[in-house]
Tab-separated table of C-alpha atoms and ligand atoms in Angstrom:
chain	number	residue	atom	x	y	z
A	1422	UNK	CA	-29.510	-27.260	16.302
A	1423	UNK	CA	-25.754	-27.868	16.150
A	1424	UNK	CA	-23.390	-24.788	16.008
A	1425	UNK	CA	-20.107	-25.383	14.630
A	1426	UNK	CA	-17.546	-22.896	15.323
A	1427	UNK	CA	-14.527	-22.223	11.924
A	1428	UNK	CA	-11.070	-21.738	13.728
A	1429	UNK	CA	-9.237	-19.554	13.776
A	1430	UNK	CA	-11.511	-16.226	13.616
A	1431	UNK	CA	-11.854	-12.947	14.979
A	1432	UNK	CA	-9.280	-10.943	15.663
A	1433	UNK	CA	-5.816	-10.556	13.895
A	1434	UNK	CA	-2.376	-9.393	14.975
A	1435	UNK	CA	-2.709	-6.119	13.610
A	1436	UNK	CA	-5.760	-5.641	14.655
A	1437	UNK	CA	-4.703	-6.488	18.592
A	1438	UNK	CA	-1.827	-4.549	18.373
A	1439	UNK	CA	-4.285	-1.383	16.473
A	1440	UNK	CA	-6.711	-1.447	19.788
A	1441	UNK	CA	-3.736	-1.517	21.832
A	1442	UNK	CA	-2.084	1.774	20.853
A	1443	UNK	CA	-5.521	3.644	20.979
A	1444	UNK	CA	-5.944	2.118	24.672
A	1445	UNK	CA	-1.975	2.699	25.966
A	1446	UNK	CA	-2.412	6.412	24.558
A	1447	UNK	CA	-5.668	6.484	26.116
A	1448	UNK	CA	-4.415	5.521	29.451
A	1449	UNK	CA	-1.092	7.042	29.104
A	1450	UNK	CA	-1.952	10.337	27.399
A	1451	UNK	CA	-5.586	10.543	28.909
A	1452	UNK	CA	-8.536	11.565	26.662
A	1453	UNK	CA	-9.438	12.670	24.198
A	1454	UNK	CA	-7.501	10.809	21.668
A	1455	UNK	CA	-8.656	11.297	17.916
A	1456	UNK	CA	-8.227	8.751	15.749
A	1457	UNK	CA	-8.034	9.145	12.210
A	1458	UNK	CA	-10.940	6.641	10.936
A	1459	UNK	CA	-12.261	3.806	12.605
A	1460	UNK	CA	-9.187	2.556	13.977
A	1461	UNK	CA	-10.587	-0.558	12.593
A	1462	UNK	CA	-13.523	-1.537	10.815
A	1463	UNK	CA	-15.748	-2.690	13.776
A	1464	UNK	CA	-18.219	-0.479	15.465
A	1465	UNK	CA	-18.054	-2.130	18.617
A	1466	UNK	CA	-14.760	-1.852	18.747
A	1467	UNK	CA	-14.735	1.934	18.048
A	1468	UNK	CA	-17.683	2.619	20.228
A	1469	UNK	CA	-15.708	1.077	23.136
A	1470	UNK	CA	-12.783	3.072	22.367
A	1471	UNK	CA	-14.900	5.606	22.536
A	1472	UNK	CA	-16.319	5.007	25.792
A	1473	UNK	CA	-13.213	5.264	27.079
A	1474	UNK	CA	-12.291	9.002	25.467
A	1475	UNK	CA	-11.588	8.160	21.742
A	1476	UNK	CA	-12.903	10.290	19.253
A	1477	UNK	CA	-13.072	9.302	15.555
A	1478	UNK	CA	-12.741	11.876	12.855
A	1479	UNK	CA	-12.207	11.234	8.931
A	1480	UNK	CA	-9.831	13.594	8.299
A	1481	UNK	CA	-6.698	14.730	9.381
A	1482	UNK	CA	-7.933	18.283	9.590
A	1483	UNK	CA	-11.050	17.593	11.688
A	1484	UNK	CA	-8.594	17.149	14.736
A	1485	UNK	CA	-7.498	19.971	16.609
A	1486	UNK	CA	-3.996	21.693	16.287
A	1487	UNK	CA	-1.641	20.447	18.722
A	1488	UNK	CA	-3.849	16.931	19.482
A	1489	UNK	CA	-2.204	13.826	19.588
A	1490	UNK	CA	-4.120	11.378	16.592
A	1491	UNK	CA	-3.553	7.823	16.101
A	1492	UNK	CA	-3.477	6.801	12.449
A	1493	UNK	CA	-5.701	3.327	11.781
A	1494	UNK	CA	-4.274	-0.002	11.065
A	1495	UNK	CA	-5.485	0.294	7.410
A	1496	UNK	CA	-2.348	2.470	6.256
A	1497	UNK	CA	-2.145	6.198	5.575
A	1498	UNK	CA	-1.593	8.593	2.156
A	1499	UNK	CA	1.705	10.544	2.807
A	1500	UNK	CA	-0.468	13.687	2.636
A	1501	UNK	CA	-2.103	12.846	5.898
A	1502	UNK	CA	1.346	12.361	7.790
A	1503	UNK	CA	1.937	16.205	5.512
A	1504	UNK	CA	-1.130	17.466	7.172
A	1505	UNK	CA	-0.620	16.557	10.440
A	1506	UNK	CA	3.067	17.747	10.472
A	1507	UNK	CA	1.001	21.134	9.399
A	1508	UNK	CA	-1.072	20.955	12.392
A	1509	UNK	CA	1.255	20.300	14.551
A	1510	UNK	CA	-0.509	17.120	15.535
A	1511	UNK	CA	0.980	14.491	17.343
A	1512	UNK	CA	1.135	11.054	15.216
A	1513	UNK	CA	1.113	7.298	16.093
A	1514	UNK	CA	0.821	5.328	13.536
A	1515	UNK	CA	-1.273	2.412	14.094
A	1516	UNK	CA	-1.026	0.647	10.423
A	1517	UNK	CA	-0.559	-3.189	10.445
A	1518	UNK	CA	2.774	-3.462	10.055
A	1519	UNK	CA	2.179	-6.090	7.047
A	1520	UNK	CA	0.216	-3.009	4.866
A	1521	UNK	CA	3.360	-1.478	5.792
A	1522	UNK	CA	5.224	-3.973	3.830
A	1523	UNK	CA	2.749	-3.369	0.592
A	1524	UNK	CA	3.984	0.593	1.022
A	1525	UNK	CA	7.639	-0.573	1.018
A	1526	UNK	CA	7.653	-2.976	-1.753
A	1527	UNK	CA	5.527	-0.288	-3.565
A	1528	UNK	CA	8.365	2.669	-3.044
A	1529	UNK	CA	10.799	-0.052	-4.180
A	1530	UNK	CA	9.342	-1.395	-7.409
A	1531	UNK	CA	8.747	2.420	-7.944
A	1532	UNK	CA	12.076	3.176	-7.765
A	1533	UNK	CA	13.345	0.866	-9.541
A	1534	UNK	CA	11.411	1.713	-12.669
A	1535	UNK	CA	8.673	-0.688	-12.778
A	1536	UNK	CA	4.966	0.067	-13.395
A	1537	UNK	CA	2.814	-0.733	-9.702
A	1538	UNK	CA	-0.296	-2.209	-10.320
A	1539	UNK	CA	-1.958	-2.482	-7.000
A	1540	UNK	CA	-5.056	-5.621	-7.024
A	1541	UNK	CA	-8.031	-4.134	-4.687
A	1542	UNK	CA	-11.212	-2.424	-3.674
A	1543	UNK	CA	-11.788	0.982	-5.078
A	1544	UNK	CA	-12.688	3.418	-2.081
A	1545	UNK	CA	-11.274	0.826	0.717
A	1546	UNK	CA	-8.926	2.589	3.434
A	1547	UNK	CA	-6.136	0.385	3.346
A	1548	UNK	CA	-5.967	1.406	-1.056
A	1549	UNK	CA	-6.393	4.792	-0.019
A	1550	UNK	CA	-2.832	4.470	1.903
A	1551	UNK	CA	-1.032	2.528	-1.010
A	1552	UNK	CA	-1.948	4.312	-3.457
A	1553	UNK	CA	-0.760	7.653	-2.299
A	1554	UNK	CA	2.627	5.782	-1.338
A	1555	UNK	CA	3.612	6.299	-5.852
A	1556	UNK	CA	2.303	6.461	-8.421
A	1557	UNK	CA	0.472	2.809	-9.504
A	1558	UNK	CA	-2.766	1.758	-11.174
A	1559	UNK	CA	-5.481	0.090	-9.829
A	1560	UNK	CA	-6.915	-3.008	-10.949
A	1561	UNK	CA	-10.450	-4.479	-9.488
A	1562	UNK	CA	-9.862	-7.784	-8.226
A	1563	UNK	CA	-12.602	-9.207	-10.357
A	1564	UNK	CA	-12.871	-11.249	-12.944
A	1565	UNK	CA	-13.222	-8.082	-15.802
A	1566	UNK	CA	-10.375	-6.728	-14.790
A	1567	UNK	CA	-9.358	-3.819	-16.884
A	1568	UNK	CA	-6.104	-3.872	-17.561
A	1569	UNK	CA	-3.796	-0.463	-18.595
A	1570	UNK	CA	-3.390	-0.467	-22.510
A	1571	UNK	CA	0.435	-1.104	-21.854
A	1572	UNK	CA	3.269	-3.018	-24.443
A	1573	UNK	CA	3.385	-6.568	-23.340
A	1574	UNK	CA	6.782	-6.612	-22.054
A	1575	UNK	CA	6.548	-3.508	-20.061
A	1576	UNK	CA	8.374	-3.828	-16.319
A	1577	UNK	CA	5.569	-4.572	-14.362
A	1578	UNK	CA	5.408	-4.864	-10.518
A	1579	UNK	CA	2.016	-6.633	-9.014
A	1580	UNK	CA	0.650	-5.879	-5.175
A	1581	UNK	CA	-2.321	-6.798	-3.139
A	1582	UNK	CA	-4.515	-5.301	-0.830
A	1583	UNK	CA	-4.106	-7.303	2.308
A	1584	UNK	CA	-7.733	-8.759	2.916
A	1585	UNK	CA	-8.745	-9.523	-0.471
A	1586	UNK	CA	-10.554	-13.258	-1.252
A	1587	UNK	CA	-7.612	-15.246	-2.158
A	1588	UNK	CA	-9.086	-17.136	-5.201
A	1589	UNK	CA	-10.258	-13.643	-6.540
A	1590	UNK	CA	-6.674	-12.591	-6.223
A	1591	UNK	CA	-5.081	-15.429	-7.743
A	1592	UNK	CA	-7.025	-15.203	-10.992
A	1593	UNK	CA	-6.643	-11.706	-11.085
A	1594	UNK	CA	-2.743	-12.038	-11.068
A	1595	UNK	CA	-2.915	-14.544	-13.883
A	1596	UNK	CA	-4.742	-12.250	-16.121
A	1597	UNK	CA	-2.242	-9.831	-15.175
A	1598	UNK	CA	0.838	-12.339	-15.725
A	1599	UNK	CA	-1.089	-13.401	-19.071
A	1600	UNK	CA	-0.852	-9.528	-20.417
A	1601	UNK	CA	2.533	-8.588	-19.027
A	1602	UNK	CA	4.791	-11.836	-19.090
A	1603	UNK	CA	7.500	-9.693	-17.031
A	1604	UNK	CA	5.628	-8.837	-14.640
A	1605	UNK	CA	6.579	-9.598	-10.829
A	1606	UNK	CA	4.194	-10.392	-8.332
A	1607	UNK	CA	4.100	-10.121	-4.861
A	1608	UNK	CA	0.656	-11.790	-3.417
A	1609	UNK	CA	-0.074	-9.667	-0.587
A	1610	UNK	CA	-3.054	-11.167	0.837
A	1611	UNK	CA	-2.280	-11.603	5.154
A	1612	UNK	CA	-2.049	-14.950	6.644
A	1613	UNK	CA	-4.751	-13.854	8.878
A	1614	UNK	CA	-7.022	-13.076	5.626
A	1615	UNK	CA	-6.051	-16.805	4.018
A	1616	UNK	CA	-6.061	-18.585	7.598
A	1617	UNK	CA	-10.048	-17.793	7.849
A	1618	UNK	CA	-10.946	-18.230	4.272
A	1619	UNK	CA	-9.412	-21.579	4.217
A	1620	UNK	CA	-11.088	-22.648	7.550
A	1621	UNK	CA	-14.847	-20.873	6.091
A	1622	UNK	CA	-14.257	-23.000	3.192
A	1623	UNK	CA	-13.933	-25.900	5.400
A	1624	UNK	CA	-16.778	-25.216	7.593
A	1625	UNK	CA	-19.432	-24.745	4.750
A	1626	UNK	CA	-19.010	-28.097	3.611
A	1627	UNK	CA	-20.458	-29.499	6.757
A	1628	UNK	CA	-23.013	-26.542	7.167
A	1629	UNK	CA	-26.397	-26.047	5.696
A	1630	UNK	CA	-25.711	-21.886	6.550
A	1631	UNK	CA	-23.221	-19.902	7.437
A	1632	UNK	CA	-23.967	-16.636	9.768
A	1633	UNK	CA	-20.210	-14.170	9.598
A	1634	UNK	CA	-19.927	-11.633	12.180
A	1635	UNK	CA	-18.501	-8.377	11.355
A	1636	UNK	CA	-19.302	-5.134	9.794
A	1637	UNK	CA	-20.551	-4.395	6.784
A	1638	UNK	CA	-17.688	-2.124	6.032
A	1639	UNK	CA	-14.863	-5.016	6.905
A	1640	UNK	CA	-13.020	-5.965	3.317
A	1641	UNK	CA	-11.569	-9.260	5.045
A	1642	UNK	CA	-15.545	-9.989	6.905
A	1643	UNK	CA	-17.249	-9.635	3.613
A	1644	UNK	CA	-14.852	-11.989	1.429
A	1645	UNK	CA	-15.714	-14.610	4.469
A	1646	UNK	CA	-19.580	-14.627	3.297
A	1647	UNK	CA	-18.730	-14.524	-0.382
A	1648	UNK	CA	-16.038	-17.393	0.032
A	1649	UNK	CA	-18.811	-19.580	2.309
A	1650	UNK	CA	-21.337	-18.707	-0.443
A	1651	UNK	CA	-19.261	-19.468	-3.506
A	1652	UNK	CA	-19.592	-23.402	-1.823
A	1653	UNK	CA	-23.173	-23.300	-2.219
A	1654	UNK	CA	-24.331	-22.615	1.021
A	1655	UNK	CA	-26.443	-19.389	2.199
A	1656	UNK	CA	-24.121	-17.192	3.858
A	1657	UNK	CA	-24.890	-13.695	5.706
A	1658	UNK	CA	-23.314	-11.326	7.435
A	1659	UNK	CA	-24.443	-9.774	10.243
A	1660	UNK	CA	-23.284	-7.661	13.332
A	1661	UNK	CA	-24.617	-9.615	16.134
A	1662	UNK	CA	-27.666	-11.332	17.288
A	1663	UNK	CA	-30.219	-8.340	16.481
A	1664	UNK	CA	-29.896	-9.013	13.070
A	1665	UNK	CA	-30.867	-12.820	12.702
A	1666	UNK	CA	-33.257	-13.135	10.795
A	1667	UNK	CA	-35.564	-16.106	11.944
A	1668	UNK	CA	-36.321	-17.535	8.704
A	1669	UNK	CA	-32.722	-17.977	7.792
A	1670	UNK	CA	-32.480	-20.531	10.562
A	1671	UNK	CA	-35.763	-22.517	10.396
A	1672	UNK	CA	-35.570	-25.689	10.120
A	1673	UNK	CA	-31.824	-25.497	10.083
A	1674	UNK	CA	-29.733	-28.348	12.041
A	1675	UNK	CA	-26.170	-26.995	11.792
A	1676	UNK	CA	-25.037	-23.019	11.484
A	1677	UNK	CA	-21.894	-22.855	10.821
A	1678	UNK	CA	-20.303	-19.642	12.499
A	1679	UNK	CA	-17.168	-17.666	11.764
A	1680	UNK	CA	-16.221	-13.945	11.891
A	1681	UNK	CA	-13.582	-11.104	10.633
A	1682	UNK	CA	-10.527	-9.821	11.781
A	1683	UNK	CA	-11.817	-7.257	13.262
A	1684	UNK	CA	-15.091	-8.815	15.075
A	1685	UNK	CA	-14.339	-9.045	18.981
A	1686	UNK	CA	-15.305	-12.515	20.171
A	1687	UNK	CA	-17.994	-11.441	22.393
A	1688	UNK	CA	-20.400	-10.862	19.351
A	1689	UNK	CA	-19.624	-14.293	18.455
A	1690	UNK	CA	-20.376	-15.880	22.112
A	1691	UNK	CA	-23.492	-13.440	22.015
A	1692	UNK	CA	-25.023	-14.938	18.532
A	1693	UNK	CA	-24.401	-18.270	20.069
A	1694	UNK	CA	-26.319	-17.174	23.000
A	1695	UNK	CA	-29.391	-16.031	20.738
A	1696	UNK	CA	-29.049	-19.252	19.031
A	1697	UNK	CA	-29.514	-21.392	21.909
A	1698	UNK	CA	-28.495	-24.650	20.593
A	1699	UNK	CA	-28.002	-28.072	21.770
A	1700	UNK	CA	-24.237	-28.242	21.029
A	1701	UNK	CA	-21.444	-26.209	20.155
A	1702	UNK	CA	-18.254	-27.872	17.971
A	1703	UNK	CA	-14.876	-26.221	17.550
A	1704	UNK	CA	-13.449	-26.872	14.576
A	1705	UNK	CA	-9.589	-27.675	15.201
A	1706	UNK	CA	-7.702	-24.911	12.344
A	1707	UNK	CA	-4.303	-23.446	12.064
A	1708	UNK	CA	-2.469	-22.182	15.000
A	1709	UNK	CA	-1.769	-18.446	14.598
A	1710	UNK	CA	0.888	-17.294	16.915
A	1711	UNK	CA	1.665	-14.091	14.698
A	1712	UNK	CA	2.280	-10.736	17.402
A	1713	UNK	CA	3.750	-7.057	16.592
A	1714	UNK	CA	5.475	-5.035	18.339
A	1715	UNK	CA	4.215	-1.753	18.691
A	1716	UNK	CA	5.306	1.620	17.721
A	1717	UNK	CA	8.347	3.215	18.858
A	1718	UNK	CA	6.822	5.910	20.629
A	1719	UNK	CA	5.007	3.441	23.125
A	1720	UNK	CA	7.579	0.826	23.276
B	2364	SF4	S1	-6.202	-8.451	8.334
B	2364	SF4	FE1	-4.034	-8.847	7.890
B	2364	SF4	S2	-3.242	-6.913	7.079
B	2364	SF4	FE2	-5.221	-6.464	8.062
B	2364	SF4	S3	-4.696	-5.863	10.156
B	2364	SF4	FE3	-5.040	-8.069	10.189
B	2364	SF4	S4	-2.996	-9.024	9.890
B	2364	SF4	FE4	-2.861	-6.864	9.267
């Protein structure tokens, strides 16, 4: 069996920089440090934080008064940073700083009298945080969209969630543009999101299946298996090597591998590991050299 490797994968710039804050607190504050939500959607990743004194609540009032809490990169409701000020908890905010930009543009269109539809996953963390930024509607980014029952030139203002599939998105902003020809869109889908979907899409053409490491609960890791799938080839996603499933790679001469922006590489070098095979190709994909800086109160 051949494995052959999509590029790039694994971990983002927000998520690097995410990890990072819980770790300089960790070792600069000393444990515990809460953290509001899995500071990103990886159990390994939380589990090590963990290890190392972390301790993962869901809500802002499940941390003690006084403790300091770090905020997770998928972007917070104002009426967590309002809680916590009631608590007198100590906040960093670990948000990506590009779901940042979603909030801003949000507060902008909002003030400038536009409608905000936001495109995205009911229930997801990241449109938890946008949509308590104003008042906006949401719209699944499916393909029966339901769209509000508004006048066709109404002042419309379109955003994203960051880590949705980007052929998803762009038919769900033409249905939008369709109803509402005023409407202005901003695509907010991350280079890191479009960087691995492109390369998955890639990779599955030379594949007969396509394993995608990450957690069930990753946005950005389940789009990878439903982009790989939508070229026809079987697609799972698992968290590491425990949950191969033999049958899945009987017979099977290349595997095509890839994983989320929030999978650690080590699950990735540990699947290869259970996979044993005879060669392992790198596929040669865009160079990311994206980095943030992080937040002022460890800088
Ligand atoms: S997937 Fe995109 S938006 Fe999400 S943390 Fe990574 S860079 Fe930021």
């Amino acid at each position: 069996m051949e494995v052959i490797l999509s590029s790039p994968r694994g971990f983002c710039a927000g998520v690097v920089r995410s990890i990072e804050v819980v770790d300089i607190c960790l070792q600069k504050f000393g444990p515990p440090v809460y953290v509001k939500h899995q500071i990103v959607h990886n159990p390994h990743v939380v589990a090590d934080l963990e290890r190392k004194g972390a301790i993962t609540v869901e809500n802002v009032d499940e941390v003690p008064e006084g403790a300091l809490v770090v905020f997770s990169a998928h972007g917070s409701p104002p009426e967590d940073f309002a809680l916590a000020k009631e608590r007198g908890l100590r906040v960093i905010d670990a948000v990506c700083p590009l779901v940042t930009r979603v909030h801003n543009e949000a507060k902008k269109y909002h003030r400038e009298g536009k409608k905000v539809l936001l495109v995205g996953h009911r229930g997801h963390q990241e449109v938890r945080g946008t949509m308590g930024q104003v008042e906006m509607t949401l719209i699944a980014d499916d393909s029966d969209a339901q769209l509000p029952d508004w006048d066709a030139d109404e002042s419309v203002a379109v955003l994203t969630q960051t880590t949705l599939s980007i052929t998803d998105t762009a038919r769900a902003i033409d249905t939008i543009k369709d109803r509402f020809y005023n409407a202005v869109v901003r695509n907010d889908v991350c280079y890191a999101t479009t960087n691995r979907q492109e390369a998955v899409t890639y990779m599955a053409g030379l594949v007969e299946l396509v394993l995608v490491i990450g957690a069930e609960n990753s946005s950005n890791c389940n789009r990878l298996r439903e982009v790989a799938e939508a070229q026809g080839v079987p697609s799972y996603l698992i968290n590491g090597p425990e949950e191969i499933n033999p049958n899945w790679i009987k017979d099977k001469k290349k595997v095509g591998i890839t994983s989320g922006a929030s999978t650690p590489e080590v699950l990735v070098e540990s699947v290869i590991e259970a996979l044993a095979p005879e060669k392992v190709i790198m596929l040669e994909g865009v160079e990311e050299d994206v980095e943030f800086t992080l937040p002022k109160e460890l800088r």
